[in-house]
Amino acid sequence: KPFTDHSWTLTGDQSWTNKYCSYYQDCDCYGHHAYDLTFWKSTTSGATGSYSTSYRTNQEVREALNPTDGYAMPYIYDTFEWDHCSDSGYEFKSLTS
């Protein structure tokens, strides 16, 4: 969820004139845009089904993780159970019940 105002930035020498990546699309925050390369390599399958490892853009990683459009990662989670989420009060519906 993107930030919708600047209320979290009102400390120190920051002002309302600053631009923040999650709020503005025209900022210079490298690594936050869809077309920016990740700083880690990802292994994904290509059109032929063979896997390759390289730096991908944020958009390419997101598309590879899409389960409804040709999931392309070399792994899959068997559940959506994350203790840190449930400990914070967030519960996910079971996919099998």
Short mmCIF file of N, CA and C in Angstrom, two decimals:
data_model
loop_
_atom_site.label_atom_id
_atom_site.label_comp_id
_atom_site.label_asym_id
_atom_site.label_seq_id
_atom_site.Cartn_x
_atom_site.Cartn_y
_atom_site.Cartn_z
N LYS A 1 0.85 -1.17 0.00
CA LYS A 1 0.00 0.00 0.00
C LYS A 1 0.90 1.23 0.00
N PRO A 2 0.74 2.13 -0.96
CA PRO A 2 1.60 3.31 -1.01
C PRO A 2 1.23 4.31 0.06
N PHE A 3 2.19 5.17 0.40
CA PHE A 3 1.90 6.26 1.31
C PHE A 3 0.98 7.24 0.61
N THR A 4 0.04 7.80 1.33
CA THR A 4 -0.90 8.73 0.72
C THR A 4 -0.73 10.15 1.23
N ASP A 5 0.16 10.37 2.18
CA ASP A 5 0.47 11.73 2.62
C ASP A 5 1.88 11.75 3.20
N HIS A 6 2.29 12.91 3.66
CA HIS A 6 3.65 13.07 4.16
C HIS A 6 3.73 13.07 5.69
N SER A 7 2.69 12.68 6.37
CA SER A 7 2.66 12.81 7.83
C SER A 7 3.78 12.02 8.50
N TRP A 8 4.24 10.95 7.91
CA TRP A 8 5.31 10.15 8.50
C TRP A 8 6.68 10.79 8.35
N THR A 9 6.81 11.86 7.58
CA THR A 9 8.11 12.45 7.31
C THR A 9 8.38 13.73 8.08
N LEU A 10 7.48 14.15 8.92
CA LEU A 10 7.60 15.45 9.55
C LEU A 10 8.55 15.46 10.75
N THR A 11 9.80 15.08 10.51
CA THR A 11 10.81 15.12 11.56
C THR A 11 12.08 15.72 10.98
N GLY A 12 12.90 16.29 11.83
CA GLY A 12 14.20 16.80 11.40
C GLY A 12 14.10 17.86 10.33
N ASP A 13 14.99 17.78 9.34
CA ASP A 13 15.06 18.80 8.29
C ASP A 13 14.20 18.48 7.08
N GLN A 14 13.33 17.47 7.20
CA GLN A 14 12.48 17.12 6.07
C GLN A 14 11.32 18.10 5.98
N SER A 15 10.83 18.31 4.78
CA SER A 15 9.73 19.26 4.60
C SER A 15 8.72 18.71 3.61
N TRP A 16 7.64 19.44 3.43
CA TRP A 16 6.59 19.04 2.50
C TRP A 16 7.05 19.14 1.06
N THR A 17 8.19 19.74 0.80
CA THR A 17 8.65 19.88 -0.58
C THR A 17 9.45 18.68 -1.05
N ASN A 18 9.83 17.79 -0.15
CA ASN A 18 10.58 16.59 -0.54
C ASN A 18 9.67 15.62 -1.29
N LYS A 19 10.28 14.81 -2.16
CA LYS A 19 9.52 13.79 -2.88
C LYS A 19 9.95 12.42 -2.37
N TYR A 20 8.99 11.54 -2.21
CA TYR A 20 9.26 10.21 -1.69
C TYR A 20 8.80 9.15 -2.67
N CYS A 21 9.57 8.10 -2.81
CA CYS A 21 9.35 7.09 -3.83
C CYS A 21 7.97 6.46 -3.80
N SER A 22 7.47 6.15 -2.63
CA SER A 22 6.19 5.45 -2.54
C SER A 22 5.02 6.37 -2.82
N TYR A 23 5.28 7.67 -2.90
CA TYR A 23 4.19 8.63 -3.08
C TYR A 23 4.20 9.25 -4.47
N TYR A 24 5.39 9.49 -5.01
CA TYR A 24 5.52 10.12 -6.32
C TYR A 24 6.11 9.13 -7.31
N GLN A 25 5.66 9.17 -8.54
CA GLN A 25 6.20 8.30 -9.58
C GLN A 25 7.40 8.91 -10.29
N ASP A 26 7.62 10.20 -10.14
CA ASP A 26 8.70 10.86 -10.88
C ASP A 26 9.94 11.11 -10.02
N CYS A 27 10.13 10.32 -8.99
CA CYS A 27 11.28 10.52 -8.10
C CYS A 27 12.51 9.79 -8.64
N ASP A 28 13.64 10.04 -8.03
CA ASP A 28 14.90 9.44 -8.46
C ASP A 28 15.36 8.31 -7.53
N CYS A 29 14.46 7.60 -6.92
CA CYS A 29 14.82 6.54 -5.98
C CYS A 29 15.10 5.25 -6.76
N TYR A 30 16.36 5.03 -7.10
CA TYR A 30 16.71 3.84 -7.86
C TYR A 30 16.36 2.59 -7.04
N GLY A 31 15.78 1.62 -7.71
CA GLY A 31 15.43 0.36 -7.08
C GLY A 31 13.96 0.26 -6.72
N HIS A 32 13.23 1.36 -6.80
CA HIS A 32 11.82 1.37 -6.41
C HIS A 32 10.87 1.34 -7.59
N HIS A 33 11.37 1.49 -8.81
CA HIS A 33 10.51 1.53 -9.98
C HIS A 33 10.41 0.15 -10.63
N ALA A 34 9.38 -0.05 -11.41
CA ALA A 34 9.16 -1.33 -12.08
C ALA A 34 10.32 -1.70 -12.99
N TYR A 35 10.94 -0.72 -13.64
CA TYR A 35 12.01 -0.98 -14.61
C TYR A 35 13.40 -1.07 -13.98
N ASP A 36 13.54 -0.84 -12.67
CA ASP A 36 14.84 -0.92 -12.01
C ASP A 36 15.24 -2.37 -11.79
N LEU A 37 16.53 -2.66 -11.96
CA LEU A 37 17.04 -4.00 -11.70
C LEU A 37 17.14 -4.25 -10.20
N THR A 38 16.85 -5.48 -9.81
CA THR A 38 17.05 -5.86 -8.42
C THR A 38 18.55 -6.02 -8.16
N PHE A 39 18.94 -5.94 -6.89
CA PHE A 39 20.36 -6.09 -6.57
C PHE A 39 20.72 -7.55 -6.31
N TRP A 40 19.77 -8.48 -6.47
CA TRP A 40 20.01 -9.91 -6.34
C TRP A 40 19.62 -10.58 -7.66
N LYS A 41 20.17 -11.74 -7.88
CA LYS A 41 19.82 -12.51 -9.07
C LYS A 41 18.62 -13.39 -8.76
N SER A 42 17.76 -13.57 -9.76
CA SER A 42 16.59 -14.43 -9.64
C SER A 42 16.66 -15.53 -10.69
N THR A 43 16.22 -16.70 -10.32
CA THR A 43 16.15 -17.82 -11.25
C THR A 43 14.70 -17.98 -11.68
N THR A 44 14.47 -17.90 -12.99
CA THR A 44 13.11 -18.04 -13.53
C THR A 44 13.16 -18.90 -14.78
N SER A 45 12.00 -19.43 -15.13
CA SER A 45 11.93 -20.21 -16.37
C SER A 45 11.51 -19.30 -17.51
N GLY A 46 12.04 -19.58 -18.68
CA GLY A 46 11.71 -18.80 -19.86
C GLY A 46 10.65 -19.48 -20.70
N ALA A 47 10.48 -19.00 -21.92
CA ALA A 47 9.45 -19.51 -22.83
C ALA A 47 9.66 -20.99 -23.16
N THR A 48 10.92 -21.45 -23.16
CA THR A 48 11.21 -22.86 -23.48
C THR A 48 11.07 -23.77 -22.27
N GLY A 49 10.89 -23.19 -21.08
CA GLY A 49 10.79 -23.99 -19.86
C GLY A 49 12.12 -24.19 -19.15
N SER A 50 13.21 -23.76 -19.76
CA SER A 50 14.51 -23.90 -19.10
C SER A 50 14.72 -22.71 -18.15
N TYR A 51 15.47 -22.95 -17.09
CA TYR A 51 15.70 -21.93 -16.08
C TYR A 51 17.00 -21.19 -16.35
N SER A 52 17.00 -19.90 -16.05
CA SER A 52 18.21 -19.10 -16.13
C SER A 52 18.25 -18.16 -14.93
N THR A 53 19.45 -17.80 -14.54
CA THR A 53 19.65 -16.93 -13.39
C THR A 53 20.29 -15.63 -13.85
N SER A 54 19.66 -14.51 -13.50
CA SER A 54 20.21 -13.20 -13.86
C SER A 54 19.52 -12.12 -13.02
N TYR A 55 20.03 -10.90 -13.15
CA TYR A 55 19.37 -9.77 -12.52
C TYR A 55 18.10 -9.48 -13.32
N ARG A 56 17.02 -9.26 -12.63
CA ARG A 56 15.73 -8.98 -13.27
C ARG A 56 15.23 -7.62 -12.79
N THR A 57 14.33 -7.04 -13.56
CA THR A 57 13.69 -5.82 -13.09
C THR A 57 12.64 -6.19 -12.04
N ASN A 58 12.21 -5.22 -11.27
CA ASN A 58 11.14 -5.46 -10.29
C ASN A 58 9.91 -6.02 -10.98
N GLN A 59 9.58 -5.49 -12.16
CA GLN A 59 8.41 -5.96 -12.89
C GLN A 59 8.57 -7.41 -13.34
N GLU A 60 9.75 -7.77 -13.80
CA GLU A 60 9.99 -9.15 -14.24
C GLU A 60 9.86 -10.12 -13.07
N VAL A 61 10.35 -9.75 -11.90
CA VAL A 61 10.22 -10.61 -10.72
C VAL A 61 8.75 -10.74 -10.34
N ARG A 62 8.05 -9.63 -10.36
CA ARG A 62 6.62 -9.65 -10.02
C ARG A 62 5.84 -10.55 -10.99
N GLU A 63 6.13 -10.43 -12.27
CA GLU A 63 5.44 -11.26 -13.27
C GLU A 63 5.77 -12.73 -13.10
N ALA A 64 7.02 -13.05 -12.73
CA ALA A 64 7.42 -14.44 -12.53
C ALA A 64 6.70 -15.05 -11.33
N LEU A 65 6.31 -14.22 -10.37
CA LEU A 65 5.63 -14.70 -9.16
C LEU A 65 4.11 -14.80 -9.33
N ASN A 66 3.59 -14.37 -10.46
CA ASN A 66 2.14 -14.36 -10.68
C ASN A 66 1.63 -15.79 -10.90
N PRO A 67 0.84 -16.32 -9.96
CA PRO A 67 0.38 -17.71 -10.08
C PRO A 67 -0.69 -17.91 -11.16
N THR A 68 -1.30 -16.84 -11.65
CA THR A 68 -2.36 -17.00 -12.64
C THR A 68 -1.87 -16.79 -14.07
N ASP A 69 -0.58 -16.52 -14.24
CA ASP A 69 -0.08 -16.24 -15.58
C ASP A 69 1.29 -16.88 -15.80
N GLY A 70 1.34 -18.20 -15.70
CA GLY A 70 2.59 -18.91 -15.98
C GLY A 70 3.65 -18.74 -14.92
N TYR A 71 3.35 -19.09 -13.69
CA TYR A 71 4.30 -19.00 -12.58
C TYR A 71 5.67 -19.51 -13.04
N ALA A 72 6.73 -18.71 -12.86
CA ALA A 72 8.02 -19.02 -13.46
C ALA A 72 9.16 -19.16 -12.46
N MET A 73 8.83 -19.32 -11.18
CA MET A 73 9.89 -19.46 -10.18
C MET A 73 10.19 -20.96 -9.96
N PRO A 74 11.39 -21.29 -9.48
CA PRO A 74 11.76 -22.69 -9.28
C PRO A 74 11.29 -23.26 -7.94
N TYR A 75 10.38 -22.58 -7.26
CA TYR A 75 9.87 -23.05 -5.97
C TYR A 75 8.43 -22.61 -5.83
N ILE A 76 7.75 -23.23 -4.87
CA ILE A 76 6.38 -22.84 -4.55
C ILE A 76 6.17 -23.11 -3.06
N TYR A 77 5.39 -22.26 -2.42
CA TYR A 77 5.09 -22.45 -1.00
C TYR A 77 3.91 -23.41 -0.87
N ASP A 78 3.95 -24.28 0.13
CA ASP A 78 2.86 -25.22 0.32
C ASP A 78 1.73 -24.65 1.15
N THR A 79 1.96 -23.55 1.85
CA THR A 79 0.92 -22.90 2.65
C THR A 79 1.13 -21.39 2.63
N PHE A 80 0.14 -20.69 3.11
CA PHE A 80 0.28 -19.25 3.35
C PHE A 80 0.26 -19.04 4.85
N GLU A 81 1.03 -19.81 5.56
CA GLU A 81 1.09 -19.71 7.02
C GLU A 81 2.41 -19.05 7.41
N TRP A 82 2.27 -17.85 7.93
CA TRP A 82 3.44 -17.12 8.37
C TRP A 82 3.20 -16.69 9.81
N ASP A 83 3.95 -17.24 10.73
CA ASP A 83 3.77 -16.95 12.15
C ASP A 83 3.86 -15.46 12.46
N HIS A 84 4.76 -14.76 11.80
CA HIS A 84 4.89 -13.33 12.09
C HIS A 84 3.64 -12.56 11.71
N CYS A 85 2.88 -13.05 10.74
CA CYS A 85 1.62 -12.39 10.39
C CYS A 85 0.54 -12.71 11.41
N SER A 86 0.38 -13.99 11.72
CA SER A 86 -0.66 -14.36 12.69
C SER A 86 -0.37 -13.80 14.07
N ASP A 87 0.91 -13.68 14.43
CA ASP A 87 1.28 -13.07 15.71
C ASP A 87 0.86 -11.60 15.77
N SER A 88 0.74 -10.97 14.61
CA SER A 88 0.33 -9.56 14.53
C SER A 88 -1.17 -9.42 14.28
N GLY A 89 -1.90 -10.56 14.24
CA GLY A 89 -3.34 -10.51 14.07
C GLY A 89 -3.84 -10.64 12.64
N TYR A 90 -2.94 -10.96 11.70
CA TYR A 90 -3.35 -11.12 10.31
C TYR A 90 -3.48 -12.61 10.00
N GLU A 91 -4.68 -13.02 9.61
CA GLU A 91 -4.93 -14.43 9.29
C GLU A 91 -5.33 -14.55 7.84
N PHE A 92 -4.79 -15.56 7.17
CA PHE A 92 -5.12 -15.83 5.77
C PHE A 92 -6.09 -17.00 5.70
N LYS A 93 -7.05 -16.91 4.80
CA LYS A 93 -8.00 -18.00 4.63
C LYS A 93 -7.28 -19.21 4.07
N SER A 94 -7.71 -20.39 4.49
CA SER A 94 -7.15 -21.63 3.99
C SER A 94 -7.59 -21.84 2.54
N LEU A 95 -6.67 -22.31 1.73
CA LEU A 95 -7.02 -22.59 0.34
C LEU A 95 -7.64 -23.96 0.16
N THR A 96 -7.55 -24.79 1.18
CA THR A 96 -8.04 -26.17 1.05
C THR A 96 -9.36 -26.40 1.76
N SER A 97 -9.88 -25.44 2.49
CA SER A 97 -11.15 -25.68 3.19
C SER A 97 -12.26 -24.81 2.69
#
